PDB file of N, CA and C in Angstrom:
ATOM      1  N   UNK A   1     -66.516 179.525  77.622  1.00  0.00           N
ATOM      2  CA  UNK A   1     -66.778 179.323  76.514  1.00  0.00           C
ATOM      3  C   UNK A   1     -68.329 179.605  76.071  1.00  0.00           C
ATOM      4  N   UNK A   2     -68.839 179.781  74.920  1.00  0.00           N
ATOM      5  CA  UNK A   2     -70.201 179.871  74.840  1.00  0.00           C
ATOM      6  C   UNK A   2     -70.737 178.760  73.943  1.00  0.00           C
ATOM      7  N   UNK A   3     -71.756 178.181  74.270  1.00  0.00           N
ATOM      8  CA  UNK A   3     -72.249 176.846  73.743  1.00  0.00           C
ATOM      9  C   UNK A   3     -73.702 177.510  73.207  1.00  0.00           C
ATOM     10  N   UNK A   4     -73.642 177.183  72.088  1.00  0.00           N
ATOM     11  CA  UNK A   4     -74.952 177.869  71.171  1.00  0.00           C
ATOM     12  C   UNK A   4     -75.548 176.831  70.804  1.00  0.00           C
ATOM     13  N   UNK A   5     -77.013 176.689  70.774  1.00  0.00           N
ATOM     14  CA  UNK A   5     -78.116 175.859  70.616  1.00  0.00           C
ATOM     15  C   UNK A   5     -79.187 176.461  69.736  1.00  0.00           C
ATOM     16  N   UNK A   6     -79.246 176.546  68.284  1.00  0.00           N
ATOM     17  CA  UNK A   6     -79.971 177.201  67.372  1.00  0.00           C
ATOM     18  C   UNK A   6     -81.176 176.192  66.882  1.00  0.00           C
ATOM     19  N   UNK A   7     -82.348 176.476  67.201  1.00  0.00           N
ATOM     20  CA  UNK A   7     -83.180 175.219  66.958  1.00  0.00           C
ATOM     21  C   UNK A   7     -84.410 176.094  66.181  1.00  0.00           C
ATOM     22  N   UNK A   8     -84.924 175.218  65.371  1.00  0.00           N
ATOM     23  CA  UNK A   8     -86.186 175.620  64.271  1.00  0.00           C
ATOM     24  C   UNK A   8     -87.385 174.394  64.764  1.00  0.00           C
ATOM     25  N   UNK A   9     -88.564 175.153  65.427  1.00  0.00           N
ATOM     26  CA  UNK A   9     -89.543 174.258  65.514  1.00  0.00           C
ATOM     27  C   UNK A   9     -90.321 173.509  64.562  1.00  0.00           C
ATOM     28  N   UNK A  10     -90.691 172.376  64.672  1.00  0.00           N
ATOM     29  CA  UNK A  10     -91.714 171.778  63.232  1.00  0.00           C
ATOM     30  C   UNK A  10     -92.827 172.225  63.160  1.00  0.00           C
ATOM     31  N   UNK A  11     -93.614 171.743  62.459  1.00  0.00           N
ATOM     32  CA  UNK A  11     -94.909 172.299  62.142  1.00  0.00           C
ATOM     33  C   UNK A  11     -96.072 171.631  63.141  1.00  0.00           C
ATOM     34  N   UNK A  12     -95.499 171.124  63.816  1.00  0.00           N
ATOM     35  CA  UNK A  12     -96.527 170.527  65.216  1.00  0.00           C
ATOM     36  C   UNK A  12     -96.654 171.572  66.292  1.00  0.00           C
ATOM     37  N   UNK A  13     -95.932 172.403  66.401  1.00  0.00           N
ATOM     38  CA  UNK A  13     -95.863 173.444  67.206  1.00  0.00           C
ATOM     39  C   UNK A  13     -96.593 174.661  66.820  1.00  0.00           C
ATOM     40  N   UNK A  14     -97.784 174.726  67.356  1.00  0.00           N
ATOM     41  CA  UNK A  14     -98.661 175.827  66.974  1.00  0.00           C
ATOM     42  C   UNK A  14     -98.349 177.061  67.983  1.00  0.00           C
ATOM     43  N   UNK A  15     -98.100 176.962  68.840  1.00  0.00           N
ATOM     44  CA  UNK A  15     -97.938 177.842  69.864  1.00  0.00           C
ATOM     45  C   UNK A  15     -96.408 178.334  70.319  1.00  0.00           C
ATOM     46  N   UNK A  16     -95.720 178.867  69.362  1.00  0.00           N
ATOM     47  CA  UNK A  16     -94.442 179.246  69.808  1.00  0.00           C
ATOM     48  C   UNK A  16     -93.833 179.962  71.095  1.00  0.00           C
ATOM     49  N   UNK A  17     -94.477 180.727  71.451  1.00  0.00           N
ATOM     50  CA  UNK A  17     -94.136 181.430  72.657  1.00  0.00           C
ATOM     51  C   UNK A  17     -94.628 180.605  73.827  1.00  0.00           C
ATOM     52  N   UNK A  18     -95.503 179.967  73.675  1.00  0.00           N
ATOM     53  CA  UNK A  18     -95.696 178.653  75.165  1.00  0.00           C
ATOM     54  C   UNK A  18     -94.622 177.725  74.854  1.00  0.00           C
ATOM     55  N   UNK A  19     -94.107 177.303  73.947  1.00  0.00           N
ATOM     56  CA  UNK A  19     -93.099 176.369  73.989  1.00  0.00           C
ATOM     57  C   UNK A  19     -91.875 176.966  74.491  1.00  0.00           C
ATOM     58  N   UNK A  20     -91.261 178.193  73.850  1.00  0.00           N
ATOM     59  CA  UNK A  20     -90.095 179.279  74.250  1.00  0.00           C
ATOM     60  C   UNK A  20     -90.446 179.251  75.727  1.00  0.00           C
ATOM     61  N   UNK A  21     -91.466 179.796  76.198  1.00  0.00           N
ATOM     62  CA  UNK A  21     -91.492 179.725  77.642  1.00  0.00           C
ATOM     63  C   UNK A  21     -91.231 178.580  78.533  1.00  0.00           C
ATOM     64  N   UNK A  22     -91.837 177.374  77.943  1.00  0.00           N
ATOM     65  CA  UNK A  22     -91.293 176.226  78.597  1.00  0.00           C
ATOM     66  C   UNK A  22     -90.019 176.054  78.530  1.00  0.00           C
ATOM     67  N   UNK A  23     -89.273 176.047  77.231  1.00  0.00           N
ATOM     68  CA  UNK A  23     -87.834 176.383  77.244  1.00  0.00           C
ATOM     69  C   UNK A  23     -87.034 177.045  78.378  1.00  0.00           C
ATOM     70  N   UNK A  24     -87.574 178.190  78.473  1.00  0.00           N
ATOM     71  CA  UNK A  24     -86.813 179.188  79.555  1.00  0.00           C
ATOM     72  C   UNK A  24     -87.210 178.764  80.807  1.00  0.00           C
ATOM     73  N   UNK A  25     -88.117 177.882  81.150  1.00  0.00           N
ATOM     74  CA  UNK A  25     -88.042 177.597  82.342  1.00  0.00           C
ATOM     75  C   UNK A  25     -87.187 176.423  82.830  1.00  0.00           C
ATOM     76  N   UNK A  26     -87.251 175.654  81.624  1.00  0.00           N
ATOM     77  CA  UNK A  26     -86.235 174.377  81.851  1.00  0.00           C
ATOM     78  C   UNK A  26     -84.664 174.888  81.873  1.00  0.00           C
ATOM     79  N   UNK A  27     -84.188 175.643  81.371  1.00  0.00           N
ATOM     80  CA  UNK A  27     -82.983 176.315  81.381  1.00  0.00           C
ATOM     81  C   UNK A  27     -82.707 177.434  82.114  1.00  0.00           C
ATOM     82  N   UNK A  28     -83.605 177.804  83.036  1.00  0.00           N
ATOM     83  CA  UNK A  28     -83.230 178.508  84.171  1.00  0.00           C
ATOM     84  C   UNK A  28     -82.490 178.085  85.142  1.00  0.00           C
ATOM     85  N   UNK A  29     -82.560 176.794  85.472  1.00  0.00           N
ATOM     86  CA  UNK A  29     -81.655 176.047  86.271  1.00  0.00           C
ATOM     87  C   UNK A  29     -80.162 175.761  85.703  1.00  0.00           C
ATOM     88  N   UNK A  30     -79.953 176.249  84.500  1.00  0.00           N
ATOM     89  CA  UNK A  30     -78.634 175.684  83.993  1.00  0.00           C
ATOM     90  C   UNK A  30     -77.358 176.132  84.989  1.00  0.00           C
ATOM     91  N   UNK A  31     -77.316 177.145  85.941  1.00  0.00           N
ATOM     92  CA  UNK A  31     -76.062 177.303  86.561  1.00  0.00           C
ATOM     93  C   UNK A  31     -75.791 176.575  87.624  1.00  0.00           C
ATOM     94  N   UNK A  32     -76.886 175.285  87.825  1.00  0.00           N
ATOM     95  CA  UNK A  32     -76.240 174.575  88.977  1.00  0.00           C
ATOM     96  C   UNK A  32     -75.472 173.529  88.368  1.00  0.00           C
ATOM     97  N   UNK A  33     -75.138 173.232  87.322  1.00  0.00           N
ATOM     98  CA  UNK A  33     -74.231 172.425  86.550  1.00  0.00           C
ATOM     99  C   UNK A  33     -72.607 172.772  87.045  1.00  0.00           C
ATOM    100  N   UNK A  34     -71.812 172.175  87.290  1.00  0.00           N
ATOM    101  CA  UNK A  34     -70.685 172.621  87.763  1.00  0.00           C
ATOM    102  C   UNK A  34     -69.944 172.999  86.578  1.00  0.00           C
ATOM    103  N   UNK A  35     -69.414 174.252  86.513  1.00  0.00           N
ATOM    104  CA  UNK A  35     -68.792 174.773  85.271  1.00  0.00           C
ATOM    105  C   UNK A  35     -69.710 175.589  84.390  1.00  0.00           C
ATOM    106  N   UNK A  36     -70.956 175.391  84.551  1.00  0.00           N
ATOM    107  CA  UNK A  36     -71.896 176.323  83.649  1.00  0.00           C
ATOM    108  C   UNK A  36     -72.533 177.131  84.506  1.00  0.00           C
ATOM    109  N   UNK A  37     -72.202 178.679  83.824  1.00  0.00           N
ATOM    110  CA  UNK A  37     -72.486 179.842  84.622  1.00  0.00           C
ATOM    111  C   UNK A  37     -73.814 180.260  84.371  1.00  0.00           C
ATOM    112  N   UNK A  38     -74.434 179.909  83.524  1.00  0.00           N
ATOM    113  CA  UNK A  38     -75.871 180.447  82.945  1.00  0.00           C
ATOM    114  C   UNK A  38     -76.231 180.036  81.771  1.00  0.00           C
ATOM    115  N   UNK A  39     -77.550 180.315  81.301  1.00  0.00           N
ATOM    116  CA  UNK A  39     -78.068 180.080  80.150  1.00  0.00           C
ATOM    117  C   UNK A  39     -79.064 181.226  79.849  1.00  0.00           C
ATOM    118  N   UNK A  40     -78.825 181.837  78.655  1.00  0.00           N
ATOM    119  CA  UNK A  40     -79.747 182.790  77.873  1.00  0.00           C
ATOM    120  C   UNK A  40     -80.603 182.272  76.728  1.00  0.00           C
ATOM    121  N   UNK A  41     -81.872 182.490  76.683  1.00  0.00           N
ATOM    122  CA  UNK A  41     -82.635 182.053  75.587  1.00  0.00           C
ATOM    123  C   UNK A  41     -83.133 183.207  74.803  1.00  0.00           C
ATOM    124  N   UNK A  42     -82.876 183.471  73.565  1.00  0.00           N
ATOM    125  CA  UNK A  42     -83.397 184.374  72.719  1.00  0.00           C
ATOM    126  C   UNK A  42     -84.207 183.586  71.750  1.00  0.00           C
ATOM    127  N   UNK A  43     -85.455 184.380  71.622  1.00  0.00           N
ATOM    128  CA  UNK A  43     -86.387 183.931  70.314  1.00  0.00           C
ATOM    129  C   UNK A  43     -86.157 184.833  69.318  1.00  0.00           C
ATOM    130  N   UNK A  44     -86.467 184.276  68.021  1.00  0.00           N
ATOM    131  CA  UNK A  44     -86.336 185.104  66.897  1.00  0.00           C
ATOM    132  C   UNK A  44     -87.664 186.119  66.863  1.00  0.00           C
ATOM    133  N   UNK A  45     -87.019 187.213  66.253  1.00  0.00           N
ATOM    134  CA  UNK A  45     -87.936 188.560  66.194  1.00  0.00           C
ATOM    135  C   UNK A  45     -88.750 188.786  64.933  1.00  0.00           C
ATOM    136  N   UNK A  46     -88.486 187.820  63.887  1.00  0.00           N
ATOM    137  CA  UNK A  46     -88.950 188.020  62.790  1.00  0.00           C
ATOM    138  C   UNK A  46     -90.049 186.634  62.538  1.00  0.00           C
ATOM    139  N   UNK A  47     -90.692 186.970  61.798  1.00  0.00           N
ATOM    140  CA  UNK A  47     -91.757 185.677  61.329  1.00  0.00           C
ATOM    141  C   UNK A  47     -91.748 185.207  59.990  1.00  0.00           C
ATOM    142  N   UNK A  48     -90.494 184.614  59.801  1.00  0.00           N
ATOM    143  CA  UNK A  48     -90.036 184.128  58.470  1.00  0.00           C
ATOM    144  C   UNK A  48     -89.927 182.730  58.250  1.00  0.00           C
ATOM    145  N   UNK A  49     -90.377 181.915  57.333  1.00  0.00           N
ATOM    146  CA  UNK A  49     -90.199 180.387  57.193  1.00  0.00           C
ATOM    147  C   UNK A  49     -88.782 179.983  57.308  1.00  0.00           C
ATOM    148  N   UNK A  50     -87.759 180.747  56.596  1.00  0.00           N
ATOM    149  CA  UNK A  50     -86.267 180.283  56.434  1.00  0.00           C
ATOM    150  C   UNK A  50     -85.507 181.028  57.638  1.00  0.00           C
ATOM    151  N   UNK A  51     -86.101 181.249  59.088  1.00  0.00           N
ATOM    152  CA  UNK A  51     -85.496 181.364  60.022  1.00  0.00           C
ATOM    153  C   UNK A  51     -85.615 180.430  61.226  1.00  0.00           C
ATOM    154  N   UNK A  52     -84.705 180.479  61.994  1.00  0.00           N
ATOM    155  CA  UNK A  52     -84.799 179.351  63.101  1.00  0.00           C
ATOM    156  C   UNK A  52     -85.370 180.239  64.320  1.00  0.00           C
ATOM    157  N   UNK A  53     -86.104 179.594  65.149  1.00  0.00           N
ATOM    158  CA  UNK A  53     -87.119 179.950  66.173  1.00  0.00           C
ATOM    159  C   UNK A  53     -86.248 180.308  67.523  1.00  0.00           C
ATOM    160  N   UNK A  54     -85.221 179.730  67.871  1.00  0.00           N
ATOM    161  CA  UNK A  54     -84.718 180.031  69.229  1.00  0.00           C
ATOM    162  C   UNK A  54     -83.273 179.807  69.199  1.00  0.00           C
ATOM    163  N   UNK A  55     -82.780 180.735  70.048  1.00  0.00           N
ATOM    164  CA  UNK A  55     -81.467 180.589  70.115  1.00  0.00           C
ATOM    165  C   UNK A  55     -80.903 180.401  71.801  1.00  0.00           C
ATOM    166  N   UNK A  56     -80.475 179.185  72.210  1.00  0.00           N
ATOM    167  CA  UNK A  56     -79.767 179.011  73.486  1.00  0.00           C
ATOM    168  C   UNK A  56     -78.477 179.335  73.670  1.00  0.00           C
ATOM    169  N   UNK A  57     -77.955 180.141  74.646  1.00  0.00           N
ATOM    170  CA  UNK A  57     -76.644 180.504  74.739  1.00  0.00           C
ATOM    171  C   UNK A  57     -76.354 180.147  76.314  1.00  0.00           C
ATOM    172  N   UNK A  58     -75.238 179.062  76.219  1.00  0.00           N
ATOM    173  CA  UNK A  58     -74.915 178.286  77.464  1.00  0.00           C
ATOM    174  C   UNK A  58     -73.732 178.926  77.906  1.00  0.00           C
ATOM    175  N   UNK A  59     -73.332 179.625  78.893  1.00  0.00           N
ATOM    176  CA  UNK A  59     -72.027 180.085  79.204  1.00  0.00           C
ATOM    177  C   UNK A  59     -71.189 179.132  80.031  1.00  0.00           C
ATOM    178  N   UNK A  60     -70.053 178.577  79.613  1.00  0.00           N
ATOM    179  CA  UNK A  60     -69.793 177.440  80.433  1.00  0.00           C
ATOM    180  C   UNK A  60     -68.229 177.561  80.245  1.00  0.00           C
ATOM    181  N   UNK A  61     -67.630 176.935  81.283  1.00  0.00           N
ATOM    182  CA  UNK A  61     -66.015 176.246  80.928  1.00  0.00           C
ATOM    183  C   UNK A  61     -65.967 175.330  79.782  1.00  0.00           C
ATOM    184  N   UNK A  62     -65.054 175.404  79.256  1.00  0.00           N
ATOM    185  CA  UNK A  62     -65.023 174.606  77.973  1.00  0.00           C
ATOM    186  C   UNK A  62     -64.827 173.075  78.385  1.00  0.00           C
ATOM    187  N   UNK A  63     -64.179 173.087  79.814  1.00  0.00           N
ATOM    188  CA  UNK A  63     -64.020 171.592  80.436  1.00  0.00           C
ATOM    189  C   UNK A  63     -65.440 171.116  80.851  1.00  0.00           C
ATOM    190  N   UNK A  64     -66.387 171.835  80.992  1.00  0.00           N
ATOM    191  CA  UNK A  64     -67.682 171.388  81.501  1.00  0.00           C
ATOM    192  C   UNK A  64     -68.475 170.927  80.463  1.00  0.00           C
ATOM    193  N   UNK A  65     -68.210 170.802  79.181  1.00  0.00           N
ATOM    194  CA  UNK A  65     -69.148 170.317  78.436  1.00  0.00           C
ATOM    195  C   UNK A  65     -69.475 168.637  78.649  1.00  0.00           C
ATOM    196  N   UNK A  66     -68.478 168.140  78.771  1.00  0.00           N
ATOM    197  CA  UNK A  66     -69.005 166.736  79.099  1.00  0.00           C
ATOM    198  C   UNK A  66     -70.059 166.775  80.081  1.00  0.00           C
ATOM    199  N   UNK A  67     -69.887 167.244  81.379  1.00  0.00           N
ATOM    200  CA  UNK A  67     -70.797 167.232  82.366  1.00  0.00           C
ATOM    201  C   UNK A  67     -72.106 168.018  81.935  1.00  0.00           C
ATOM    202  N   UNK A  68     -72.063 168.826  81.103  1.00  0.00           N
ATOM    203  CA  UNK A  68     -73.412 169.346  80.382  1.00  0.00           C
ATOM    204  C   UNK A  68     -74.059 168.576  79.620  1.00  0.00           C
ATOM    205  N   UNK A  69     -73.353 167.638  78.578  1.00  0.00           N
ATOM    206  CA  UNK A  69     -73.747 166.700  77.855  1.00  0.00           C
ATOM    207  C   UNK A  69     -74.343 165.626  78.818  1.00  0.00           C
ATOM    208  N   UNK A  70     -73.896 165.083  79.811  1.00  0.00           N
ATOM    209  CA  UNK A  70     -74.467 164.102  80.991  1.00  0.00           C
ATOM    210  C   UNK A  70     -75.613 164.706  81.838  1.00  0.00           C
ATOM    211  N   UNK A  71     -76.004 166.071  81.880  1.00  0.00           N
ATOM    212  CA  UNK A  71     -76.680 166.604  82.630  1.00  0.00           C
ATOM    213  C   UNK A  71     -78.020 166.230  82.660  1.00  0.00           C
ATOM    214  N   UNK A  72     -78.776 166.198  83.714  1.00  0.00           N
ATOM    215  CA  UNK A  72     -80.465 165.958  83.727  1.00  0.00           C
ATOM    216  C   UNK A  72     -80.874 166.824  83.137  1.00  0.00           C
ATOM    217  N   UNK A  73     -80.462 168.338  83.019  1.00  0.00           N
ATOM    218  CA  UNK A  73     -81.192 169.231  82.358  1.00  0.00           C
ATOM    219  C   UNK A  73     -80.807 168.939  80.731  1.00  0.00           C
ATOM    220  N   UNK A  74     -79.666 168.726  80.333  1.00  0.00           N
ATOM    221  CA  UNK A  74     -79.566 168.275  78.848  1.00  0.00           C
ATOM    222  C   UNK A  74     -80.398 167.202  78.401  1.00  0.00           C
ATOM    223  N   UNK A  75     -80.711 166.132  79.220  1.00  0.00           N
ATOM    224  CA  UNK A  75     -81.615 164.941  78.946  1.00  0.00           C
ATOM    225  C   UNK A  75     -83.142 165.478  78.867  1.00  0.00           C
ATOM    226  N   UNK A  76     -83.465 166.453  79.775  1.00  0.00           N
ATOM    227  CA  UNK A  76     -84.817 166.870  79.855  1.00  0.00           C
ATOM    228  C   UNK A  76     -84.997 167.775  78.556  1.00  0.00           C
ATOM    229  N   UNK A  77     -84.044 168.427  78.255  1.00  0.00           N
ATOM    230  CA  UNK A  77     -84.298 169.300  77.049  1.00  0.00           C
ATOM    231  C   UNK A  77     -84.438 168.474  75.585  1.00  0.00           C
ATOM    232  N   UNK A  78     -83.364 167.403  75.259  1.00  0.00           N
ATOM    233  CA  UNK A  78     -83.706 166.191  74.512  1.00  0.00           C
ATOM    234  C   UNK A  78     -85.008 165.474  74.531  1.00  0.00           C
ATOM    235  N   UNK A  79     -85.341 165.321  75.537  1.00  0.00           N
ATOM    236  CA  UNK A  79     -86.447 164.334  75.666  1.00  0.00           C
ATOM    237  C   UNK A  79     -87.710 164.929  75.510  1.00  0.00           C
ATOM    238  N   UNK A  80     -87.709 166.546  76.045  1.00  0.00           N
ATOM    239  CA  UNK A  80     -89.569 166.971  76.082  1.00  0.00           C
ATOM    240  C   UNK A  80     -89.316 167.624  74.988  1.00  0.00           C
ATOM    241  N   UNK A  81     -88.407 168.392  74.256  1.00  0.00           N
ATOM    242  CA  UNK A  81     -88.297 169.202  73.048  1.00  0.00           C
ATOM    243  C   UNK A  81     -87.706 168.578  71.524  1.00  0.00           C
ATOM    244  N   UNK A  82     -87.267 167.649  71.897  1.00  0.00           N
ATOM    245  CA  UNK A  82     -86.597 167.074  70.624  1.00  0.00           C
ATOM    246  C   UNK A  82     -87.783 166.816  69.633  1.00  0.00           C
ATOM    247  N   UNK A  83     -88.838 166.091  69.916  1.00  0.00           N
ATOM    248  CA  UNK A  83     -89.616 166.115  69.152  1.00  0.00           C
ATOM    249  C   UNK A  83     -90.208 167.520  68.500  1.00  0.00           C
ATOM    250  N   UNK A  84     -90.069 168.333  69.008  1.00  0.00           N
ATOM    251  CA  UNK A  84     -90.602 169.599  68.592  1.00  0.00           C
ATOM    252  C   UNK A  84     -89.850 170.129  67.565  1.00  0.00           C
ATOM    253  N   UNK A  85     -88.415 169.731  67.426  1.00  0.00           N
ATOM    254  CA  UNK A  85     -87.651 170.346  66.504  1.00  0.00           C
ATOM    255  C   UNK A  85     -87.761 169.855  64.897  1.00  0.00           C
ATOM    256  N   UNK A  86     -87.576 170.759  64.230  1.00  0.00           N
ATOM    257  CA  UNK A  86     -87.384 170.273  62.741  1.00  0.00           C
ATOM    258  C   UNK A  86     -85.859 170.545  62.159  1.00  0.00           C
ATOM    259  N   UNK A  87     -85.162 170.986  63.256  1.00  0.00           N
ATOM    260  CA  UNK A  87     -83.637 171.116  62.919  1.00  0.00           C
ATOM    261  C   UNK A  87     -83.085 171.889  64.181  1.00  0.00           C
ATOM    262  N   UNK A  88     -81.558 171.567  64.032  1.00  0.00           N
ATOM    263  CA  UNK A  88     -80.628 172.385  65.339  1.00  0.00           C
ATOM    264  C   UNK A  88     -79.500 172.249  64.841  1.00  0.00           C
ATOM    265  N   UNK A  89     -78.625 173.324  65.376  1.00  0.00           N
ATOM    266  CA  UNK A  89     -77.414 173.772  64.982  1.00  0.00           C
ATOM    267  C   UNK A  89     -76.765 173.883  66.504  1.00  0.00           C
ATOM    268  N   UNK A  90     -75.651 173.300  66.618  1.00  0.00           N
ATOM    269  CA  UNK A  90     -74.693 173.512  67.793  1.00  0.00           C
ATOM    270  C   UNK A  90     -73.660 174.183  67.459  1.00  0.00           C
ATOM    271  N   UNK A  91     -73.025 175.136  68.159  1.00  0.00           N
ATOM    272  CA  UNK A  91     -71.666 175.737  67.684  1.00  0.00           C
ATOM    273  C   UNK A  91     -71.080 176.346  69.171  1.00  0.00           C
ATOM    274  N   UNK A  92     -69.888 175.915  69.130  1.00  0.00           N
ATOM    275  CA  UNK A  92     -68.962 176.309  70.592  1.00  0.00           C
ATOM    276  C   UNK A  92     -68.050 177.365  70.042  1.00  0.00           C
ATOM    277  N   UNK A  93     -67.561 178.278  71.019  1.00  0.00           N
ATOM    278  CA  UNK A  93     -66.523 179.447  70.628  1.00  0.00           C
ATOM    279  C   UNK A  93     -66.213 180.043  71.969  1.00  0.00           C
ATOM    280  N   UNK A  94     -65.144 180.211  71.942  1.00  0.00           N
ATOM    281  CA  UNK A  94     -64.245 180.874  73.175  1.00  0.00           C
ATOM    282  C   UNK A  94     -64.852 182.393  72.928  1.00  0.00           C
TER     283      UNK A  94
END
């Protein structure tokens, strides 16, 4: 399954590239969670106010979703970057 996290930074983020780099560093360890095969981080390539800034794609077994939600990586993502987000959308698909 693919687990998508699509996020828009809030106005407090002045250096989007630096924040995205920190997100990439955090998610580089995604494959260490049982059932999670890896993570990809994509930055938006257009500079428009009505676009989201970041898309995280987590490749995982459907049965790994609970382990993902309970993982230290997921907690660190929310703790470190949650306050920098104006909005986010979560989408899962096969």
